[in-house]
Short mmCIF file of C-alpha atoms in Angstrom, two decimals:
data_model
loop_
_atom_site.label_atom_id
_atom_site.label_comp_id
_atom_site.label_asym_id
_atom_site.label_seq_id
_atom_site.Cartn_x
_atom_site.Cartn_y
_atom_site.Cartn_z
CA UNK A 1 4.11 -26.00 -10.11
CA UNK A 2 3.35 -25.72 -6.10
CA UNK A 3 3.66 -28.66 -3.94
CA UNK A 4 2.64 -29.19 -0.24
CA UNK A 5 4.48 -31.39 2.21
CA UNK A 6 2.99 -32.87 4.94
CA UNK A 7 4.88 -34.42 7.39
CA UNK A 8 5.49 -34.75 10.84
CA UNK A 9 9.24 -35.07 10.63
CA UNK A 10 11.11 -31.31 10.03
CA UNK A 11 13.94 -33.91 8.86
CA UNK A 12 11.71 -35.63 6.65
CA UNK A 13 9.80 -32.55 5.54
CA UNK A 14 13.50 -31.09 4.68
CA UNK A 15 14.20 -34.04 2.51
CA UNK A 16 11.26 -34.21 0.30
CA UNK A 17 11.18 -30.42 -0.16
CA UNK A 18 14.65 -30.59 -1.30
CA UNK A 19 14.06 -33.09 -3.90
CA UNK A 20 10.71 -31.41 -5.14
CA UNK A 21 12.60 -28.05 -4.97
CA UNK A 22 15.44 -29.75 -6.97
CA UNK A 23 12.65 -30.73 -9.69
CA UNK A 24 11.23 -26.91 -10.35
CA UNK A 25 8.63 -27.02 -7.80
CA UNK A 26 7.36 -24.29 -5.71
CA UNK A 27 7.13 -25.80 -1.85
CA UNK A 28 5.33 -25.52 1.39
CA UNK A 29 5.46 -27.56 3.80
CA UNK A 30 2.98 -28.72 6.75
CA UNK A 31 3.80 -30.78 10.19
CA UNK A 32 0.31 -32.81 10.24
CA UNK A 33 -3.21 -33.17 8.10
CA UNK A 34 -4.64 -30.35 10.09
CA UNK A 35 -1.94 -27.74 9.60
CA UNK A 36 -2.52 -28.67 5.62
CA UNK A 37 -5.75 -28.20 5.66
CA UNK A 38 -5.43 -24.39 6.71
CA UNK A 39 -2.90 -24.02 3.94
CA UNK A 40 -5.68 -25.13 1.36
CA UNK A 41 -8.08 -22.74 2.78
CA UNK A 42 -5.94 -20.21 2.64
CA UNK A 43 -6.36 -20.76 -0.94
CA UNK A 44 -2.56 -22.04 -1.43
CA UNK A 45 -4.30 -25.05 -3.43
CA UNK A 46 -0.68 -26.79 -4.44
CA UNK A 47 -0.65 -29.52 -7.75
CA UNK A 48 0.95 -32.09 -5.78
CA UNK A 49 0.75 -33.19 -1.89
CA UNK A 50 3.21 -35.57 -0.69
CA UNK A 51 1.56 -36.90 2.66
CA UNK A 52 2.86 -39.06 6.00
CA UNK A 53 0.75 -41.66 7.12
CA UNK A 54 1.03 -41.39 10.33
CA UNK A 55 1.41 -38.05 12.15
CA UNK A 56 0.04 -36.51 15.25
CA UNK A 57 -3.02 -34.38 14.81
CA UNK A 58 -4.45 -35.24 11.80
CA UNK A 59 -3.23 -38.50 9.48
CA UNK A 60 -2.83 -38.69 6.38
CA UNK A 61 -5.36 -40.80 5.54
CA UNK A 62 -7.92 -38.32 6.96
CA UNK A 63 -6.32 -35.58 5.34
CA UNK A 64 -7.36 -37.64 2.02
CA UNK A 65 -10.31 -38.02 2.83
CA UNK A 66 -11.14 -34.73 4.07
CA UNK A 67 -9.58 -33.20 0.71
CA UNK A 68 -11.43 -35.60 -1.35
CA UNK A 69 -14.65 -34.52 0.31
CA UNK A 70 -14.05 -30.99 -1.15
CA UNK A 71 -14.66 -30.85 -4.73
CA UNK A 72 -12.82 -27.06 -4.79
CA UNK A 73 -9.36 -29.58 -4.29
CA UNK A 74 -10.05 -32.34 -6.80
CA UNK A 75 -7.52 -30.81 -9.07
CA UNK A 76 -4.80 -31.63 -6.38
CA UNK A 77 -2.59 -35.20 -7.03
CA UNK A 78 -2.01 -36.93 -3.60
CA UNK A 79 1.52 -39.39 -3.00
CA UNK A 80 1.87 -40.92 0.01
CA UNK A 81 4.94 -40.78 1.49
CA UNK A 82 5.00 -43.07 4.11
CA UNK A 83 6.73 -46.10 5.94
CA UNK A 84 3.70 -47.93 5.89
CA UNK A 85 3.88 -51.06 3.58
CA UNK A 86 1.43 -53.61 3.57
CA UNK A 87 -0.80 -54.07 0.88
CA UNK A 88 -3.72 -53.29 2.95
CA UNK A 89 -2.45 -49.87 4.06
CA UNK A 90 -1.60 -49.33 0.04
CA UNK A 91 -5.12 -50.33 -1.04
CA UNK A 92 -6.88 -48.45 2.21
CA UNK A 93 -4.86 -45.15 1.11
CA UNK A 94 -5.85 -45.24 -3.04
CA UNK A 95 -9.20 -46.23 -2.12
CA UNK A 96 -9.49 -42.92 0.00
CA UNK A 97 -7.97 -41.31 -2.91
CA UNK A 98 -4.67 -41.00 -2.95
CA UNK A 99 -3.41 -41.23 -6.68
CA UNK A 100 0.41 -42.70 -5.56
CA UNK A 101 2.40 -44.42 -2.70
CA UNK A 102 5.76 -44.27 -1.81
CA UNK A 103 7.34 -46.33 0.54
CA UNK A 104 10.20 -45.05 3.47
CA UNK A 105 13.29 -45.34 2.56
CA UNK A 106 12.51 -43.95 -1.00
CA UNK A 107 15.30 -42.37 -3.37
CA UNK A 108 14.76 -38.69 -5.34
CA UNK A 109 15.11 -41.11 -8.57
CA UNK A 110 12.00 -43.18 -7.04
CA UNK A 111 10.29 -39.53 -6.24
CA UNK A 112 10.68 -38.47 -10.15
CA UNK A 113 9.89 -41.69 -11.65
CA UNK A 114 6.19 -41.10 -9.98
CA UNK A 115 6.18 -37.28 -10.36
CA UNK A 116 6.83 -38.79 -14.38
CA UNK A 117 4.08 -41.40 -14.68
CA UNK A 118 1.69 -38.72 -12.71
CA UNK A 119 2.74 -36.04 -15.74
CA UNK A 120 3.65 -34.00 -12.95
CA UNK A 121 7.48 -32.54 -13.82
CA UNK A 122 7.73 -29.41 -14.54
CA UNK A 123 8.48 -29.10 -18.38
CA UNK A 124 12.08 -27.59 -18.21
CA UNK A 125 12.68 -31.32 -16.21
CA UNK A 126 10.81 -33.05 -18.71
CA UNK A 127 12.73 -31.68 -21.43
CA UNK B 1 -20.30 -77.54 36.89
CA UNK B 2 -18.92 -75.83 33.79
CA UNK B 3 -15.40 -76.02 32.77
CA UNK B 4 -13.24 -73.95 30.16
CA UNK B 5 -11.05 -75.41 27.71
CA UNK B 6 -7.98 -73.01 28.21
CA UNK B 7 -6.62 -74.96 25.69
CA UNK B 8 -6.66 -72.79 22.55
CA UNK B 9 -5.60 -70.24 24.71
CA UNK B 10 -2.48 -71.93 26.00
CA UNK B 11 -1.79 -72.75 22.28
CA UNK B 12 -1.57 -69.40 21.50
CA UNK B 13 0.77 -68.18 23.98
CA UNK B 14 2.69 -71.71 23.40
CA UNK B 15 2.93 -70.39 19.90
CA UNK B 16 4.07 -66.70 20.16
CA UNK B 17 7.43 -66.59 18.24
CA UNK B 18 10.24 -64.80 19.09
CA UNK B 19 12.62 -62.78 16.55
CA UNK B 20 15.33 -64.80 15.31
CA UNK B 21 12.58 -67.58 14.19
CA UNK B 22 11.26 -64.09 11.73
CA UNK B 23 14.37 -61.94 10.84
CA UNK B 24 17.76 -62.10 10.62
CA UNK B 25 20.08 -59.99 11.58
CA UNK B 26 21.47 -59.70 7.53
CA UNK B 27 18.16 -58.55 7.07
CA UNK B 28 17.73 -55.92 9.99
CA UNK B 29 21.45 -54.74 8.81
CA UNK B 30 20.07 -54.49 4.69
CA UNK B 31 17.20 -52.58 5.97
CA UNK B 32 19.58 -49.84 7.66
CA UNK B 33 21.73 -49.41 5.02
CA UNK B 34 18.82 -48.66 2.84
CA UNK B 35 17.61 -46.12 5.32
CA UNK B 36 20.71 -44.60 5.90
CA UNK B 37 21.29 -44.10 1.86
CA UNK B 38 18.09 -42.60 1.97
CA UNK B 39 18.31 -40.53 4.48
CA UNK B 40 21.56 -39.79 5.73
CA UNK B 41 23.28 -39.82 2.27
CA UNK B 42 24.40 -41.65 -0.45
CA UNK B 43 27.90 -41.51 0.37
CA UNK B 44 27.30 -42.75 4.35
CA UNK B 45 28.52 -46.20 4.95
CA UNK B 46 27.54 -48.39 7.79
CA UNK B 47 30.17 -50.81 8.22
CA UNK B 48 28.98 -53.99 10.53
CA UNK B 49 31.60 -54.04 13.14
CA UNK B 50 30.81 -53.26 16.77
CA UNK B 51 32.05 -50.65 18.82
CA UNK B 52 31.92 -49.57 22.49
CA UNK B 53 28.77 -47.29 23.28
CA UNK B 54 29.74 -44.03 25.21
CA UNK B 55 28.63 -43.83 28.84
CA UNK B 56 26.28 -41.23 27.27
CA UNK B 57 23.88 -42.45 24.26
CA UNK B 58 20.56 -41.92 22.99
CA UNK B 59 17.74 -44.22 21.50
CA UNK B 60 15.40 -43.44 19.63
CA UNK B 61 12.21 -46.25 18.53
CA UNK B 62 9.03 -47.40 17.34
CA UNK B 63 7.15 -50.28 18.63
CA UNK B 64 5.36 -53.03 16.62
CA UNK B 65 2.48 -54.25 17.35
CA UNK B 66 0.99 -57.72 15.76
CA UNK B 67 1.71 -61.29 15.51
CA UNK B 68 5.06 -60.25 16.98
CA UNK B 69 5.00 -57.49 19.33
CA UNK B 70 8.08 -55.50 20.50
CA UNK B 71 10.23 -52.15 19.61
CA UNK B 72 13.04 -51.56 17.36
CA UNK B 73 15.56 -49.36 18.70
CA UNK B 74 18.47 -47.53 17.55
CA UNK B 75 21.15 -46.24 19.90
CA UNK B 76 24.26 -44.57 19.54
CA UNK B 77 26.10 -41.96 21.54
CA UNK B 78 24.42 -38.29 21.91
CA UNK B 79 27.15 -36.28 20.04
CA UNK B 80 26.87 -38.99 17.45
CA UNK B 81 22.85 -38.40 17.43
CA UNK B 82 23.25 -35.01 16.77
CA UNK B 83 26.01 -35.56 13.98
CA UNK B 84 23.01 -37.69 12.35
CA UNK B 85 20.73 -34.78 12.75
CA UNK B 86 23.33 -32.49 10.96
CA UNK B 87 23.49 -34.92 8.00
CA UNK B 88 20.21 -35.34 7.88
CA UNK B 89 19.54 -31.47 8.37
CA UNK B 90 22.40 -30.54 5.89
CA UNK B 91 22.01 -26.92 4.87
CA UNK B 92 18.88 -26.06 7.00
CA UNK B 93 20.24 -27.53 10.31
CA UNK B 94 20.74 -24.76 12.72
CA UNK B 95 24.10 -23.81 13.65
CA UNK B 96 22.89 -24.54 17.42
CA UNK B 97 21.08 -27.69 17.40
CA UNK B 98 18.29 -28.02 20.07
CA UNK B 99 16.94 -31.43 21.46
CA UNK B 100 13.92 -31.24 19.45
CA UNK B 101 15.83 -31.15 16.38
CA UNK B 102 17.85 -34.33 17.69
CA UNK B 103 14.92 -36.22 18.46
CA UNK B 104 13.12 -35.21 15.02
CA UNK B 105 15.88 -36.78 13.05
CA UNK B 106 16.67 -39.34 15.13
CA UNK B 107 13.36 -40.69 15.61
CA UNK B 108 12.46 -40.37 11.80
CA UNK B 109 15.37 -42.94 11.17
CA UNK B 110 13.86 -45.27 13.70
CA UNK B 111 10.52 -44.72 12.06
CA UNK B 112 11.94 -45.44 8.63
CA UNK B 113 14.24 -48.56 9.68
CA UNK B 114 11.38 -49.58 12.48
CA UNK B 115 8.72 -49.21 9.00
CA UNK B 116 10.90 -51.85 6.74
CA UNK B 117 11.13 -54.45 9.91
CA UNK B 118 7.88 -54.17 10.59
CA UNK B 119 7.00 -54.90 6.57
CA UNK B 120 9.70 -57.81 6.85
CA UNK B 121 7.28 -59.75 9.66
CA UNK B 122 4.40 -61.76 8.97
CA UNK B 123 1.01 -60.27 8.83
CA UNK B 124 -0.52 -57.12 9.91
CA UNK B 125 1.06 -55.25 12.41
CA UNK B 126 0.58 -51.33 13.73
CA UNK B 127 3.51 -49.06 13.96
CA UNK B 128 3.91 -46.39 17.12
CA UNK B 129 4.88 -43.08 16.21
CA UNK B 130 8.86 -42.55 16.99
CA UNK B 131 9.84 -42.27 20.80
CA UNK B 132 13.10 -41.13 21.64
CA UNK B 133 15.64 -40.82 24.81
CA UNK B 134 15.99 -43.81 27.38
CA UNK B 135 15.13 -46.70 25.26
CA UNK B 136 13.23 -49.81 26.40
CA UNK B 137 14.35 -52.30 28.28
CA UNK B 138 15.33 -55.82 26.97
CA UNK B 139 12.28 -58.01 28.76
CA UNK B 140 13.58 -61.13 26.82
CA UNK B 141 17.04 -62.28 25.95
CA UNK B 142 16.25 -64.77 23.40
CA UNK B 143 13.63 -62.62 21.50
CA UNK B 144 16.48 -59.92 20.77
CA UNK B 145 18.07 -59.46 16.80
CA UNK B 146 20.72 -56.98 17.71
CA UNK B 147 23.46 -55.75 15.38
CA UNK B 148 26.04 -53.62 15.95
CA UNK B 149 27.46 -51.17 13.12
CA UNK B 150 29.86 -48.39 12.57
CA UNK B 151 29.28 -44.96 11.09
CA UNK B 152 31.83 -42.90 10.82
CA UNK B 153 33.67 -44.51 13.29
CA UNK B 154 31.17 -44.06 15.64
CA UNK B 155 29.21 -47.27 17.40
CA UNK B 156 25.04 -47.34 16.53
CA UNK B 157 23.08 -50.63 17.59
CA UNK B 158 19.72 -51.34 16.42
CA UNK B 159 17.53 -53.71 18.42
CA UNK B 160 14.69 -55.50 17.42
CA UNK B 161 13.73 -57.16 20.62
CA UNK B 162 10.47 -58.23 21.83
CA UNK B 163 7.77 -56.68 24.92
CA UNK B 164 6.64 -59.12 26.32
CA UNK B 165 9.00 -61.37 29.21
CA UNK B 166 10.01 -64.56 28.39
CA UNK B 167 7.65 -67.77 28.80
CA UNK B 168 8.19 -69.82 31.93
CA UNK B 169 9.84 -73.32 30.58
CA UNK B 170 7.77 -75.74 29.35
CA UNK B 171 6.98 -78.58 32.14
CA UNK B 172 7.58 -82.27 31.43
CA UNK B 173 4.89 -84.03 33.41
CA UNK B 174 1.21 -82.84 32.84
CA UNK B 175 0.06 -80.90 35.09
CA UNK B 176 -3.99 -81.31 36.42
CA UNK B 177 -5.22 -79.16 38.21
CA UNK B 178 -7.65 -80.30 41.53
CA UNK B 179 -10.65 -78.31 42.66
CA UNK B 180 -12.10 -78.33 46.05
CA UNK B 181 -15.20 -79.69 45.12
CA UNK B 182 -13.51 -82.67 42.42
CA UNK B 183 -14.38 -85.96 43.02
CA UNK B 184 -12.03 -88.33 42.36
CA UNK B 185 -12.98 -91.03 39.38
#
């Protein structure tokens, strides 16, 4: 399974990667919306996209919206992965299209325990 | 002659609270911990004790802005900075670490622990994008939550102190003010 993380922070980027790495996933990574975007039409169309909120560029609510817009990337789950935590923000992000939200600080368990209820671990993880 | 009622408006400024009346500084020192688990490591321990800042520190911050506007910064010495960076970095930090990379790391953990304040206030507030090196002044004493913690040894305080100067005291005889034109009832 491929998996695209967007980002703004290399640190941050780094972490996530790790833990999706850890799980069986194949990774590339992106420093804003904009920079993803030219992954995906490079035709690098990942299963999962963990996204940043907010990030220079390109945010990643736009990015949501702009991959929503494209019905060549509705196969692709979007998390947020983001320090932004009001319920607003939460509702304003799945109503764009995001499938799941995870809030800064997050754990790997908290990471897997979506990637689960999303059916999105690879099977040797599963298993 | 028309007048305004600056009434509401004086309420309002009247009313602006300051930190301590929001968050407390067990709170602001549970939020870092969290971060740091997250981020820096399961294993890293903040221990709340202060210690003297070198002559030579970095901060790194966001700033909130809302029913409570201000920053919240995190400063510790520079070597100390980039020892953050390294654990944050693990295998993939460079064996040279540039001042980009510093300020990467260091501002994500004031974007992390500046995200979880900001989520501890009341209502809606907007969060900056991280900002690091010579960190804001203190405009108001009394609208400061400071704590000072230890890791590995090594001092790190983390501000939450508000932007705006404090209010001038509150007077204790009404004041009226006279216009040129008033005449007197």
């Amino acid at each position: 399974m491929r998996a695209l993380v967007i980002d703004d922070s290399r640190a941050m980027r780094r972490i996530v990667s790790s833990i999706l790495t850890g799980l069986g996933y194949e990774v590339r990574d992106a420093g804003h919306g904009g920079e993803a975007l030219d992954v995906l039409n490079e035709g690098w169309v990942p299963d999962l996209a963990t996204i940043d909120w907010n990030m220079p560029v390109m945010d990643g609510l736009q990015f949501v919206s702009a991959v929503r817009s494209n019905p060549a990337w509705r196969s692709m789950t979007m998390m947020m992965v983001t320090s932004e935590s009001e319920h607003t923000q939460i509702v304003r992000a799945l109503a764009a299209g995001a499938h799941e939200y995870v809030i800064k600080p997050f754990t790997a368990d908290a990471i897997r325990d979506k990637l689960a209820l999303l059916g999105l671990l690879p099977q040797e993880v599963v298993l | 002659m028309t007048t305004f009622d600056t009434a509401e408006r004086r309420r309002t400024v009247e009313a602006r609270p300051v930190i301590a009346e929001l968050i407390d500084a067990a709170t602001v020192q549970a939020i870092a911990e969290e971060a740091w688990i997250s981020l820096v490591g399961e294993e890293e321990v903040l221990v709340p004790l202060p210690g003297e800042l070198p002559a030579d520190v970095l901060s790194s911050w966001v700033d909130v802005v809302g029913p409570w506007t201000g920053s919240v910064v995190l400063t510790t010495g520079r070597r100390t900075a980039e020892e953050l960076t390294r654990a944050l970095l693990r295998d993939s930090a460079p064996a040279e670490l540039e001042e980009e990379d510093v300020a990467d790391a260091f501002g994500e953990i004031a974007n992390v622990v500046g995200g979880s304040v900001k989520a501890a206030l009341p209502g809606q507030s907007a969060l900056s994008l991280p900002s690091v090196g010579t960190g804001p002044d203190v405009r108001n004493a009394a609208d400061v939550c400071r704590i000072d913690l230890l890791w590995r040894g090594e001092p790190v305080a983390i501000s939450v102190q508000g932007a705006l100067p404090a209010l001038p005291a509150p007077r204790t005889t009404p004041v009226h003010p006279t216009y040129e034109n008033e005449v007197p009832l």
